[in-house]
Amino acid sequence: MVWTTVVEARPFAARRLVCFPHAGGSPYFFRSWGKALKDFEVHVVCYPGRADRIAEPPATDLVRMAQDIARELRPLPDGRPTVFFGHSMGASVAYEVARRWGAEGAAPEHLFASAARAPHLADGSPERAARLDDAEVLRTLRRLGGTEAELLENPVFLELVMPYVGADFRMVAGYAGPADAAPLACPVTALLGVDDPRVTTDQAAAWRETTRSGFAFHTRPGGHFYLSEEPPFELIEGAAGGQGRG
């Protein structure tokens, strides 16, 4: 299994940015970021069951998947720092990977948590995951946006994507977050669209409790997929190297 793909090879970039997509997301969501972020080599996590991994069964346990990603995604041997950017479900996955790095004495340079409630506020359970059917998943997709409405009415499209989209949503519904996790060593920046229907300001701002380093919280115009229209490139670039910690 290969967990990450390189958006645009840039081996001499000062930093590596690893992007963790949302539930139902794929590396294609971040395909424009490699050209825009000139100081980074952009890598994107590809979860099982989609894109180049379409033949694999989707993951069913978020923490176990994060552990698998962490095993492959080691700190770079040349010492270049790595920044994590996770959107929605991807923020929880990135956090769990950062936790695993911390247990091994390493840390990302910065963690960006986008459109997600803080992990200690996650209230998932196996029972909640089991109750989540495809009809509810589709209702949530329509409410969040990010997928063209016409596609959600296309049975051929739904037959292709629902196996992994549904699995991702059930994985999120089963994620309870850590009970007593040690705070991360890296700074954390939380981002939220002001019209997000799924995450409140307080839930996003609670990421402050996940770190013993710097914290920043930014709201952006738009909803759950605010970054489709205006990716937060300036915040990512500004936080690199220790800037923007506040």
JSON list of C-alpha atoms in Angstrom, two decimals:
[
{"chain": "A", "resi": 1, "resn": "MET", "atom": "CA", "xyz": [0.00, 0.00, 0.00]},
{"chain": "A", "resi": 2, "resn": "VAL", "atom": "CA", "xyz": [1.23, 3.49, -0.89]},
{"chain": "A", "resi": 3, "resn": "TRP", "atom": "CA", "xyz": [-0.48, 6.05, 1.30]},
{"chain": "A", "resi": 4, "resn": "THR", "atom": "CA", "xyz": [0.70, 9.31, -0.29]},
{"chain": "A", "resi": 5, "resn": "THR", "atom": "CA", "xyz": [1.11, 10.76, -3.75]},
{"chain": "A", "resi": 6, "resn": "VAL", "atom": "CA", "xyz": [3.25, 13.73, -4.73]},
{"chain": "A", "resi": 7, "resn": "VAL", "atom": "CA", "xyz": [1.25, 16.48, -6.40]},
{"chain": "A", "resi": 8, "resn": "GLU", "atom": "CA", "xyz": [4.32, 18.00, -8.04]},
{"chain": "A", "resi": 9, "resn": "ALA", "atom": "CA", "xyz": [7.81, 16.67, -7.39]},
{"chain": "A", "resi": 10, "resn": "ARG", "atom": "CA", "xyz": [9.95, 19.34, -5.78]},
{"chain": "A", "resi": 11, "resn": "PRO", "atom": "CA", "xyz": [12.78, 17.52, -3.96]},
{"chain": "A", "resi": 12, "resn": "PHE", "atom": "CA", "xyz": [14.68, 20.72, -3.18]},
{"chain": "A", "resi": 13, "resn": "ALA", "atom": "CA", "xyz": [11.71, 22.50, -1.58]},
{"chain": "A", "resi": 14, "resn": "ALA", "atom": "CA", "xyz": [12.37, 23.79, 1.92]},
{"chain": "A", "resi": 15, "resn": "ARG", "atom": "CA", "xyz": [9.38, 21.93, 3.38]},
{"chain": "A", "resi": 16, "resn": "ARG", "atom": "CA", "xyz": [6.96, 19.12, 2.78]},
{"chain": "A", "resi": 17, "resn": "LEU", "atom": "CA", "xyz": [3.19, 19.67, 3.10]},
{"chain": "A", "resi": 18, "resn": "VAL", "atom": "CA", "xyz": [1.06, 16.58, 3.65]},
{"chain": "A", "resi": 19, "resn": "CYS", "atom": "CA", "xyz": [-2.65, 17.05, 2.93]},
{"chain": "A", "resi": 20, "resn": "PHE", "atom": "CA", "xyz": [-5.29, 14.75, 4.44]},
{"chain": "A", "resi": 21, "resn": "PRO", "atom": "CA", "xyz": [-8.60, 14.82, 2.50]},
{"chain": "A", "resi": 22, "resn": "HIS", "atom": "CA", "xyz": [-12.14, 14.89, 3.87]},
{"chain": "A", "resi": 23, "resn": "ALA", "atom": "CA", "xyz": [-14.50, 11.91, 4.08]},
{"chain": "A", "resi": 24, "resn": "GLY", "atom": "CA", "xyz": [-15.09, 10.73, 0.54]},
{"chain": "A", "resi": 25, "resn": "GLY", "atom": "CA", "xyz": [-12.18, 12.84, -0.66]},
{"chain": "A", "resi": 26, "resn": "SER", "atom": "CA", "xyz": [-9.24, 11.87, -2.83]},
{"chain": "A", "resi": 27, "resn": "PRO", "atom": "CA", "xyz": [-5.87, 13.36, -3.83]},
{"chain": "A", "resi": 28, "resn": "TYR", "atom": "CA", "xyz": [-7.59, 15.18, -6.71]},
{"chain": "A", "resi": 29, "resn": "PHE", "atom": "CA", "xyz": [-9.05, 17.68, -4.23]},
{"chain": "A", "resi": 30, "resn": "PHE", "atom": "CA", "xyz": [-5.57, 19.14, -3.64]},
{"chain": "A", "resi": 31, "resn": "ARG", "atom": "CA", "xyz": [-4.25, 18.87, -7.21]},
{"chain": "A", "resi": 32, "resn": "SER", "atom": "CA", "xyz": [-3.74, 22.66, -7.60]},
{"chain": "A", "resi": 33, "resn": "TRP", "atom": "CA", "xyz": [-1.80, 23.11, -4.35]},
{"chain": "A", "resi": 34, "resn": "GLY", "atom": "CA", "xyz": [1.54, 21.88, -5.70]},
{"chain": "A", "resi": 35, "resn": "LYS", "atom": "CA", "xyz": [1.89, 24.74, -8.15]},
{"chain": "A", "resi": 36, "resn": "ALA", "atom": "CA", "xyz": [0.60, 27.38, -5.74]},
{"chain": "A", "resi": 37, "resn": "LEU", "atom": "CA", "xyz": [2.86, 26.58, -2.78]},
{"chain": "A", "resi": 38, "resn": "LYS", "atom": "CA", "xyz": [6.32, 27.07, -4.26]},
{"chain": "A", "resi": 39, "resn": "ASP", "atom": "CA", "xyz": [8.24, 26.52, -1.00]},
{"chain": "A", "resi": 40, "resn": "PHE", "atom": "CA", "xyz": [6.62, 23.14, -0.37]},
{"chain": "A", "resi": 41, "resn": "GLU", "atom": "CA", "xyz": [6.64, 19.73, -1.94]},
{"chain": "A", "resi": 42, "resn": "VAL", "atom": "CA", "xyz": [2.98, 18.82, -1.61]},
{"chain": "A", "resi": 43, "resn": "HIS", "atom": "CA", "xyz": [2.02, 15.24, -0.78]},
{"chain": "A", "resi": 44, "resn": "VAL", "atom": "CA", "xyz": [-1.58, 14.05, -0.48]},
{"chain": "A", "resi": 45, "resn": "VAL", "atom": "CA", "xyz": [-2.81, 11.04, 1.43]},
{"chain": "A", "resi": 46, "resn": "CYS", "atom": "CA", "xyz": [-4.89, 8.60, -0.59]},
{"chain": "A", "resi": 47, "resn": "TYR", "atom": "CA", "xyz": [-7.22, 6.53, 1.56]},
{"chain": "A", "resi": 48, "resn": "PRO", "atom": "CA", "xyz": [-8.07, 2.98, 0.39]},
{"chain": "A", "resi": 49, "resn": "GLY", "atom": "CA", "xyz": [-10.98, 2.39, -1.97]},
{"chain": "A", "resi": 50, "resn": "ARG", "atom": "CA", "xyz": [-10.61, 5.38, -4.32]},
{"chain": "A", "resi": 51, "resn": "ALA", "atom": "CA", "xyz": [-8.42, 6.90, -7.04]},
{"chain": "A", "resi": 52, "resn": "ASP", "atom": "CA", "xyz": [-5.35, 4.69, -7.57]},
{"chain": "A", "resi": 53, "resn": "ARG", "atom": "CA", "xyz": [-6.51, 2.47, -4.69]},
{"chain": "A", "resi": 54, "resn": "ILE", "atom": "CA", "xyz": [-10.03, 1.86, -6.01]},
{"chain": "A", "resi": 55, "resn": "ALA", "atom": "CA", "xyz": [-9.55, -1.93, -5.92]},
{"chain": "A", "resi": 56, "resn": "GLU", "atom": "CA", "xyz": [-8.79, -1.97, -2.18]},
{"chain": "A", "resi": 57, "resn": "PRO", "atom": "CA", "xyz": [-11.48, -2.24, 0.50]},
{"chain": "A", "resi": 58, "resn": "PRO", "atom": "CA", "xyz": [-12.12, 1.07, 2.31]},
{"chain": "A", "resi": 59, "resn": "ALA", "atom": "CA", "xyz": [-10.78, 1.55, 5.82]},
{"chain": "A", "resi": 60, "resn": "THR", "atom": "CA", "xyz": [-13.17, 1.05, 8.72]},
{"chain": "A", "resi": 61, "resn": "ASP", "atom": "CA", "xyz": [-11.24, 2.36, 11.74]},
{"chain": "A", "resi": 62, "resn": "LEU", "atom": "CA", "xyz": [-9.88, 5.93, 11.71]},
{"chain": "A", "resi": 63, "resn": "VAL", "atom": "CA", "xyz": [-7.25, 5.45, 14.42]},
{"chain": "A", "resi": 64, "resn": "ARG", "atom": "CA", "xyz": [-5.94, 2.22, 12.92]},
{"chain": "A", "resi": 65, "resn": "MET", "atom": "CA", "xyz": [-5.75, 3.87, 9.50]},
{"chain": "A", "resi": 66, "resn": "ALA", "atom": "CA", "xyz": [-3.83, 6.81, 10.98]},
{"chain": "A", "resi": 67, "resn": "GLN", "atom": "CA", "xyz": [-1.38, 4.39, 12.56]},
{"chain": "A", "resi": 68, "resn": "ASP", "atom": "CA", "xyz": [-0.79, 2.78, 9.16]},
{"chain": "A", "resi": 69, "resn": "ILE", "atom": "CA", "xyz": [-0.24, 6.19, 7.57]},
{"chain": "A", "resi": 70, "resn": "ALA", "atom": "CA", "xyz": [2.16, 7.21, 10.33]},
{"chain": "A", "resi": 71, "resn": "ARG", "atom": "CA", "xyz": [4.27, 4.11, 9.75]},
{"chain": "A", "resi": 72, "resn": "GLU", "atom": "CA", "xyz": [4.83, 5.10, 6.13]},
{"chain": "A", "resi": 73, "resn": "LEU", "atom": "CA", "xyz": [4.92, 8.85, 6.63]},
{"chain": "A", "resi": 74, "resn": "ARG", "atom": "CA", "xyz": [8.16, 9.17, 8.55]},
{"chain": "A", "resi": 75, "resn": "PRO", "atom": "CA", "xyz": [10.02, 12.44, 9.15]},
{"chain": "A", "resi": 76, "resn": "LEU", "atom": "CA", "xyz": [12.24, 13.17, 6.15]},
{"chain": "A", "resi": 77, "resn": "PRO", "atom": "CA", "xyz": [15.79, 11.82, 6.55]},
{"chain": "A", "resi": 78, "resn": "ASP", "atom": "CA", "xyz": [17.25, 15.11, 5.31]},
{"chain": "A", "resi": 79, "resn": "GLY", "atom": "CA", "xyz": [15.67, 16.96, 8.21]},
{"chain": "A", "resi": 80, "resn": "ARG", "atom": "CA", "xyz": [13.27, 19.07, 6.13]},
{"chain": "A", "resi": 81, "resn": "PRO", "atom": "CA", "xyz": [10.22, 19.96, 8.23]},
{"chain": "A", "resi": 82, "resn": "THR", "atom": "CA", "xyz": [6.78, 18.58, 7.43]},
{"chain": "A", "resi": 83, "resn": "VAL", "atom": "CA", "xyz": [3.51, 20.49, 7.77]},
{"chain": "A", "resi": 84, "resn": "PHE", "atom": "CA", "xyz": [0.17, 18.65, 8.08]},
{"chain": "A", "resi": 85, "resn": "PHE", "atom": "CA", "xyz": [-3.07, 20.04, 6.62]},
{"chain": "A", "resi": 86, "resn": "GLY", "atom": "CA", "xyz": [-6.25, 18.08, 7.31]},
{"chain": "A", "resi": 87, "resn": "HIS", "atom": "CA", "xyz": [-9.71, 19.00, 6.10]},
{"chain": "A", "resi": 88, "resn": "SER", "atom": "CA", "xyz": [-12.83, 17.74, 7.92]},
{"chain": "A", "resi": 89, "resn": "MET", "atom": "CA", "xyz": [-12.25, 14.01, 8.56]},
{"chain": "A", "resi": 90, "resn": "GLY", "atom": "CA", "xyz": [-8.70, 14.62, 7.37]},
{"chain": "A", "resi": 91, "resn": "ALA", "atom": "CA", "xyz": [-8.07, 16.91, 10.35]},
{"chain": "A", "resi": 92, "resn": "SER", "atom": "CA", "xyz": [-8.80, 14.02, 12.73]},
{"chain": "A", "resi": 93, "resn": "VAL", "atom": "CA", "xyz": [-6.59, 11.69, 10.70]},
{"chain": "A", "resi": 94, "resn": "ALA", "atom": "CA", "xyz": [-3.76, 14.24, 10.63]},
{"chain": "A", "resi": 95, "resn": "TYR", "atom": "CA", "xyz": [-4.09, 14.72, 14.38]},
{"chain": "A", "resi": 96, "resn": "GLU", "atom": "CA", "xyz": [-3.88, 10.98, 15.02]},
{"chain": "A", "resi": 97, "resn": "VAL", "atom": "CA", "xyz": [-0.81, 10.72, 12.77]},
{"chain": "A", "resi": 98, "resn": "ALA", "atom": "CA", "xyz": [0.79, 13.62, 14.67]},
{"chain": "A", "resi": 99, "resn": "ARG", "atom": "CA", "xyz": [0.02, 11.81, 17.93]},
{"chain": "A", "resi": 100, "resn": "ARG", "atom": "CA", "xyz": [1.76, 8.69, 16.63]},
{"chain": "A", "resi": 101, "resn": "TRP", "atom": "CA", "xyz": [4.77, 10.76, 15.58]},
{"chain": "A", "resi": 102, "resn": "GLY", "atom": "CA", "xyz": [4.84, 12.29, 19.06]},
{"chain": "A", "resi": 103, "resn": "ALA", "atom": "CA", "xyz": [4.91, 8.84, 20.67]},
{"chain": "A", "resi": 104, "resn": "GLU", "atom": "CA", "xyz": [8.06, 8.16, 18.67]},
{"chain": "A", "resi": 105, "resn": "GLY", "atom": "CA", "xyz": [9.77, 11.44, 19.56]},
{"chain": "A", "resi": 106, "resn": "ALA", "atom": "CA", "xyz": [8.97, 13.31, 16.34]},
{"chain": "A", "resi": 107, "resn": "ALA", "atom": "CA", "xyz": [6.53, 16.07, 15.41]},
{"chain": "A", "resi": 108, "resn": "PRO", "atom": "CA", "xyz": [5.27, 17.90, 12.35]},
{"chain": "A", "resi": 109, "resn": "GLU", "atom": "CA", "xyz": [6.31, 21.52, 12.14]},
{"chain": "A", "resi": 110, "resn": "HIS", "atom": "CA", "xyz": [2.67, 22.66, 12.16]},
{"chain": "A", "resi": 111, "resn": "LEU", "atom": "CA", "xyz": [-0.80, 21.13, 12.07]},
{"chain": "A", "resi": 112, "resn": "PHE", "atom": "CA", "xyz": [-3.64, 22.85, 10.22]},
{"chain": "A", "resi": 113, "resn": "ALA", "atom": "CA", "xyz": [-7.10, 21.56, 11.24]},
{"chain": "A", "resi": 114, "resn": "SER", "atom": "CA", "xyz": [-9.72, 22.71, 8.75]},
{"chain": "A", "resi": 115, "resn": "ALA", "atom": "CA", "xyz": [-13.52, 22.49, 9.13]},
{"chain": "A", "resi": 116, "resn": "ALA", "atom": "CA", "xyz": [-13.38, 20.03, 12.01]},
{"chain": "A", "resi": 117, "resn": "ARG", "atom": "CA", "xyz": [-14.37, 19.90, 15.64]},
{"chain": "A", "resi": 118, "resn": "ALA", "atom": "CA", "xyz": [-11.54, 19.28, 18.08]},
{"chain": "A", "resi": 119, "resn": "PRO", "atom": "CA", "xyz": [-10.86, 15.56, 18.54]},
{"chain": "A", "resi": 120, "resn": "HIS", "atom": "CA", "xyz": [-11.76, 15.49, 22.22]},
{"chain": "A", "resi": 121, "resn": "LEU", "atom": "CA", "xyz": [-15.26, 16.65, 21.19]},
{"chain": "A", "resi": 122, "resn": "ALA", "atom": "CA", "xyz": [-15.79, 13.71, 18.85]},
{"chain": "A", "resi": 123, "resn": "ASP", "atom": "CA", "xyz": [-18.70, 11.64, 20.06]},
{"chain": "A", "resi": 124, "resn": "GLY", "atom": "CA", "xyz": [-18.57, 8.61, 17.78]},
{"chain": "A", "resi": 125, "resn": "SER", "atom": "CA", "xyz": [-19.33, 5.03, 18.73]},
{"chain": "A", "resi": 126, "resn": "PRO", "atom": "CA", "xyz": [-19.70, 1.67, 16.97]},
{"chain": "A", "resi": 127, "resn": "GLU", "atom": "CA", "xyz": [-23.46, 1.89, 17.51]},
{"chain": "A", "resi": 128, "resn": "ARG", "atom": "CA", "xyz": [-23.65, 5.31, 15.86]},
{"chain": "A", "resi": 129, "resn": "ALA", "atom": "CA", "xyz": [-21.59, 4.07, 12.91]},
{"chain": "A", "resi": 130, "resn": "ALA", "atom": "CA", "xyz": [-23.84, 1.03, 12.47]},
{"chain": "A", "resi": 131, "resn": "ARG", "atom": "CA", "xyz": [-26.96, 3.22, 12.35]},
{"chain": "A", "resi": 132, "resn": "LEU", "atom": "CA", "xyz": [-25.61, 5.44, 9.56]},
{"chain": "A", "resi": 133, "resn": "ASP", "atom": "CA", "xyz": [-27.11, 4.31, 6.26]},
{"chain": "A", "resi": 134, "resn": "ASP", "atom": "CA", "xyz": [-26.43, 5.53, 2.72]},
{"chain": "A", "resi": 135, "resn": "ALA", "atom": "CA", "xyz": [-29.56, 7.69, 2.67]},
{"chain": "A", "resi": 136, "resn": "GLU", "atom": "CA", "xyz": [-28.27, 9.70, 5.65]},
{"chain": "A", "resi": 137, "resn": "VAL", "atom": "CA", "xyz": [-24.83, 9.94, 4.03]},
{"chain": "A", "resi": 138, "resn": "LEU", "atom": "CA", "xyz": [-26.41, 11.43, 0.89]},
{"chain": "A", "resi": 139, "resn": "ARG", "atom": "CA", "xyz": [-28.43, 13.92, 2.93]},
{"chain": "A", "resi": 140, "resn": "THR", "atom": "CA", "xyz": [-25.22, 15.04, 4.65]},
{"chain": "A", "resi": 141, "resn": "LEU", "atom": "CA", "xyz": [-23.38, 15.37, 1.34]},
{"chain": "A", "resi": 142, "resn": "ARG", "atom": "CA", "xyz": [-26.13, 17.61, -0.01]},
{"chain": "A", "resi": 143, "resn": "ARG", "atom": "CA", "xyz": [-26.06, 19.75, 3.13]},
{"chain": "A", "resi": 144, "resn": "LEU", "atom": "CA", "xyz": [-22.29, 20.19, 3.16]},
{"chain": "A", "resi": 145, "resn": "GLY", "atom": "CA", "xyz": [-21.83, 20.98, -0.52]},
{"chain": "A", "resi": 146, "resn": "GLY", "atom": "CA", "xyz": [-18.55, 20.18, -2.22]},
{"chain": "A", "resi": 147, "resn": "THR", "atom": "CA", "xyz": [-20.20, 17.71, -4.62]},
{"chain": "A", "resi": 148, "resn": "GLU", "atom": "CA", "xyz": [-22.21, 18.83, -7.63]},
{"chain": "A", "resi": 149, "resn": "ALA", "atom": "CA", "xyz": [-25.92, 18.24, -7.06]},
{"chain": "A", "resi": 150, "resn": "GLU", "atom": "CA", "xyz": [-26.29, 16.59, -10.47]},
{"chain": "A", "resi": 151, "resn": "LEU", "atom": "CA", "xyz": [-23.72, 13.97, -9.55]},
{"chain": "A", "resi": 152, "resn": "LEU", "atom": "CA", "xyz": [-25.61, 13.07, -6.39]},
{"chain": "A", "resi": 153, "resn": "GLU", "atom": "CA", "xyz": [-28.62, 12.22, -8.58]},
{"chain": "A", "resi": 154, "resn": "ASN", "atom": "CA", "xyz": [-26.56, 10.11, -11.00]},
{"chain": "A", "resi": 155, "resn": "PRO", "atom": "CA", "xyz": [-26.91, 6.38, -10.19]},
{"chain": "A", "resi": 156, "resn": "VAL", "atom": "CA", "xyz": [-23.72, 5.44, -12.07]},
{"chain": "A", "resi": 157, "resn": "PHE", "atom": "CA", "xyz": [-21.71, 7.97, -10.05]},
{"chain": "A", "resi": 158, "resn": "LEU", "atom": "CA", "xyz": [-23.28, 6.85, -6.78]},
{"chain": "A", "resi": 159, "resn": "GLU", "atom": "CA", "xyz": [-22.57, 3.20, -7.53]},
{"chain": "A", "resi": 160, "resn": "LEU", "atom": "CA", "xyz": [-18.90, 4.10, -7.99]},
{"chain": "A", "resi": 161, "resn": "VAL", "atom": "CA", "xyz": [-18.39, 6.35, -4.97]},
{"chain": "A", "resi": 162, "resn": "MET", "atom": "CA", "xyz": [-20.83, 5.24, -2.29]},
{"chain": "A", "resi": 163, "resn": "PRO", "atom": "CA", "xyz": [-18.80, 2.23, -1.14]},
{"chain": "A", "resi": 164, "resn": "TYR", "atom": "CA", "xyz": [-15.92, 4.44, 0.01]},
{"chain": "A", "resi": 165, "resn": "VAL", "atom": "CA", "xyz": [-17.92, 7.58, 0.82]},
{"chain": "A", "resi": 166, "resn": "GLY", "atom": "CA", "xyz": [-20.26, 5.59, 3.05]},
{"chain": "A", "resi": 167, "resn": "ALA", "atom": "CA", "xyz": [-17.33, 3.79, 4.66]},
{"chain": "A", "resi": 168, "resn": "ASP", "atom": "CA", "xyz": [-15.61, 7.11, 5.41]},
{"chain": "A", "resi": 169, "resn": "PHE", "atom": "CA", "xyz": [-18.73, 8.60, 6.99]},
{"chain": "A", "resi": 170, "resn": "ARG", "atom": "CA", "xyz": [-19.23, 5.51, 9.12]},
{"chain": "A", "resi": 171, "resn": "MET", "atom": "CA", "xyz": [-15.57, 5.65, 10.13]},
{"chain": "A", "resi": 172, "resn": "VAL", "atom": "CA", "xyz": [-16.09, 9.24, 11.30]},
{"chain": "A", "resi": 173, "resn": "ALA", "atom": "CA", "xyz": [-19.29, 8.25, 13.10]},
{"chain": "A", "resi": 174, "resn": "GLY", "atom": "CA", "xyz": [-17.30, 5.61, 14.97]},
{"chain": "A", "resi": 175, "resn": "TYR", "atom": "CA", "xyz": [-14.43, 7.92, 15.99]},
{"chain": "A", "resi": 176, "resn": "ALA", "atom": "CA", "xyz": [-14.58, 8.88, 19.65]},
{"chain": "A", "resi": 177, "resn": "GLY", "atom": "CA", "xyz": [-11.31, 10.79, 19.90]},
{"chain": "A", "resi": 178, "resn": "PRO", "atom": "CA", "xyz": [-8.64, 10.23, 22.55]},
{"chain": "A", "resi": 179, "resn": "ALA", "atom": "CA", "xyz": [-9.69, 10.09, 26.18]},
{"chain": "A", "resi": 180, "resn": "ASP", "atom": "CA", "xyz": [-6.57, 11.58, 27.76]},
{"chain": "A", "resi": 181, "resn": "ALA", "atom": "CA", "xyz": [-4.11, 12.42, 25.00]},
{"chain": "A", "resi": 182, "resn": "ALA", "atom": "CA", "xyz": [-0.94, 14.34, 25.70]},
{"chain": "A", "resi": 183, "resn": "PRO", "atom": "CA", "xyz": [-0.90, 17.72, 23.94]},
{"chain": "A", "resi": 184, "resn": "LEU", "atom": "CA", "xyz": [0.98, 17.95, 20.66]},
{"chain": "A", "resi": 185, "resn": "ALA", "atom": "CA", "xyz": [4.41, 19.57, 20.57]},
{"chain": "A", "resi": 186, "resn": "CYS", "atom": "CA", "xyz": [3.70, 21.45, 17.34]},
{"chain": "A", "resi": 187, "resn": "PRO", "atom": "CA", "xyz": [1.67, 24.63, 16.83]},
{"chain": "A", "resi": 188, "resn": "VAL", "atom": "CA", "xyz": [-1.91, 24.14, 15.65]},
{"chain": "A", "resi": 189, "resn": "THR", "atom": "CA", "xyz": [-4.00, 26.41, 13.43]},
{"chain": "A", "resi": 190, "resn": "ALA", "atom": "CA", "xyz": [-7.75, 25.80, 13.20]},
{"chain": "A", "resi": 191, "resn": "LEU", "atom": "CA", "xyz": [-9.74, 27.12, 10.23]},
{"chain": "A", "resi": 192, "resn": "LEU", "atom": "CA", "xyz": [-13.49, 27.30, 9.72]},
{"chain": "A", "resi": 193, "resn": "GLY", "atom": "CA", "xyz": [-15.87, 28.63, 7.09]},
{"chain": "A", "resi": 194, "resn": "VAL", "atom": "CA", "xyz": [-18.24, 31.09, 8.72]},
{"chain": "A", "resi": 195, "resn": "ASP", "atom": "CA", "xyz": [-21.27, 29.34, 7.19]},
{"chain": "A", "resi": 196, "resn": "ASP", "atom": "CA", "xyz": [-20.19, 25.78, 7.97]},
{"chain": "A", "resi": 197, "resn": "PRO", "atom": "CA", "xyz": [-23.36, 23.81, 8.82]},
{"chain": "A", "resi": 198, "resn": "ARG", "atom": "CA", "xyz": [-21.52, 20.97, 10.56]},
{"chain": "A", "resi": 199, "resn": "VAL", "atom": "CA", "xyz": [-18.90, 22.61, 12.82]},
{"chain": "A", "resi": 200, "resn": "THR", "atom": "CA", "xyz": [-19.45, 25.50, 15.24]},
{"chain": "A", "resi": 201, "resn": "THR", "atom": "CA", "xyz": [-16.96, 28.21, 16.12]},
{"chain": "A", "resi": 202, "resn": "ASP", "atom": "CA", "xyz": [-16.56, 26.84, 19.64]},
{"chain": "A", "resi": 203, "resn": "GLN", "atom": "CA", "xyz": [-15.95, 23.31, 18.35]},
{"chain": "A", "resi": 204, "resn": "ALA", "atom": "CA", "xyz": [-13.23, 24.52, 15.98]},
{"chain": "A", "resi": 205, "resn": "ALA", "atom": "CA", "xyz": [-11.64, 26.87, 18.52]},
{"chain": "A", "resi": 206, "resn": "ALA", "atom": "CA", "xyz": [-11.36, 23.95, 20.95]},
{"chain": "A", "resi": 207, "resn": "TRP", "atom": "CA", "xyz": [-8.37, 22.72, 18.94]},
{"chain": "A", "resi": 208, "resn": "ARG", "atom": "CA", "xyz": [-6.50, 25.09, 21.26]},
{"chain": "A", "resi": 209, "resn": "GLU", "atom": "CA", "xyz": [-6.55, 22.31, 23.83]},
{"chain": "A", "resi": 210, "resn": "THR", "atom": "CA", "xyz": [-4.67, 19.86, 21.59]},
{"chain": "A", "resi": 211, "resn": "THR", "atom": "CA", "xyz": [-1.29, 21.61, 21.73]},
{"chain": "A", "resi": 212, "resn": "ARG", "atom": "CA", "xyz": [1.24, 22.86, 24.24]},
{"chain": "A", "resi": 213, "resn": "SER", "atom": "CA", "xyz": [2.71, 25.14, 21.57]},
{"chain": "A", "resi": 214, "resn": "GLY", "atom": "CA", "xyz": [1.20, 28.08, 19.70]},
{"chain": "A", "resi": 215, "resn": "PHE", "atom": "CA", "xyz": [-2.41, 28.21, 18.55]},
{"chain": "A", "resi": 216, "resn": "ALA", "atom": "CA", "xyz": [-4.27, 30.33, 16.01]},
{"chain": "A", "resi": 217, "resn": "PHE", "atom": "CA", "xyz": [-7.89, 30.29, 14.87]},
{"chain": "A", "resi": 218, "resn": "HIS", "atom": "CA", "xyz": [-9.12, 31.80, 11.60]},
{"chain": "A", "resi": 219, "resn": "THR", "atom": "CA", "xyz": [-12.55, 32.02, 10.03]},
{"chain": "A", "resi": 220, "resn": "ARG", "atom": "CA", "xyz": [-12.96, 32.24, 6.27]},
{"chain": "A", "resi": 221, "resn": "PRO", "atom": "CA", "xyz": [-15.84, 33.22, 3.99]},
{"chain": "A", "resi": 222, "resn": "GLY", "atom": "CA", "xyz": [-17.87, 30.22, 2.87]},
{"chain": "A", "resi": 223, "resn": "GLY", "atom": "CA", "xyz": [-19.19, 26.94, 4.15]},
{"chain": "A", "resi": 224, "resn": "HIS", "atom": "CA", "xyz": [-17.73, 23.54, 4.89]},
{"chain": "A", "resi": 225, "resn": "PHE", "atom": "CA", "xyz": [-15.76, 23.57, 1.64]},
{"chain": "A", "resi": 226, "resn": "TYR", "atom": "CA", "xyz": [-14.63, 27.19, 1.85]},
{"chain": "A", "resi": 227, "resn": "LEU", "atom": "CA", "xyz": [-11.15, 26.20, 0.62]},
{"chain": "A", "resi": 228, "resn": "SER", "atom": "CA", "xyz": [-12.47, 25.12, -2.78]},
{"chain": "A", "resi": 229, "resn": "GLU", "atom": "CA", "xyz": [-12.93, 28.78, -3.68]},
{"chain": "A", "resi": 230, "resn": "GLU", "atom": "CA", "xyz": [-10.09, 30.31, -1.68]},
{"chain": "A", "resi": 231, "resn": "PRO", "atom": "CA", "xyz": [-7.43, 27.93, -0.35]},
{"chain": "A", "resi": 232, "resn": "PRO", "atom": "CA", "xyz": [-5.62, 29.31, 2.72]},
{"chain": "A", "resi": 233, "resn": "PHE", "atom": "CA", "xyz": [-2.22, 29.41, 1.03]},
{"chain": "A", "resi": 234, "resn": "GLU", "atom": "CA", "xyz": [-1.11, 32.59, 2.80]},
{"chain": "A", "resi": 235, "resn": "LEU", "atom": "CA", "xyz": [-1.71, 31.04, 6.23]},
{"chain": "A", "resi": 236, "resn": "ILE", "atom": "CA", "xyz": [0.25, 27.92, 5.34]},
{"chain": "A", "resi": 237, "resn": "GLU", "atom": "CA", "xyz": [3.13, 29.96, 3.98]},
{"chain": "A", "resi": 238, "resn": "GLY", "atom": "CA", "xyz": [3.04, 32.35, 6.93]},
{"chain": "A", "resi": 239, "resn": "ALA", "atom": "CA", "xyz": [3.13, 29.60, 9.54]},
{"chain": "A", "resi": 240, "resn": "ALA", "atom": "CA", "xyz": [6.15, 27.90, 7.97]},
{"chain": "A", "resi": 241, "resn": "GLY", "atom": "CA", "xyz": [9.33, 28.37, 9.90]},
{"chain": "A", "resi": 242, "resn": "GLY", "atom": "CA", "xyz": [7.56, 29.42, 13.08]},
{"chain": "A", "resi": 243, "resn": "GLN", "atom": "CA", "xyz": [5.74, 32.47, 11.78]},
{"chain": "A", "resi": 244, "resn": "GLY", "atom": "CA", "xyz": [2.10, 33.01, 12.52]},
{"chain": "A", "resi": 245, "resn": "ARG", "atom": "CA", "xyz": [2.12, 31.26, 15.89]},
{"chain": "A", "resi": 246, "resn": "GLY", "atom": "CA", "xyz": [-0.30, 33.00, 18.12]}
]
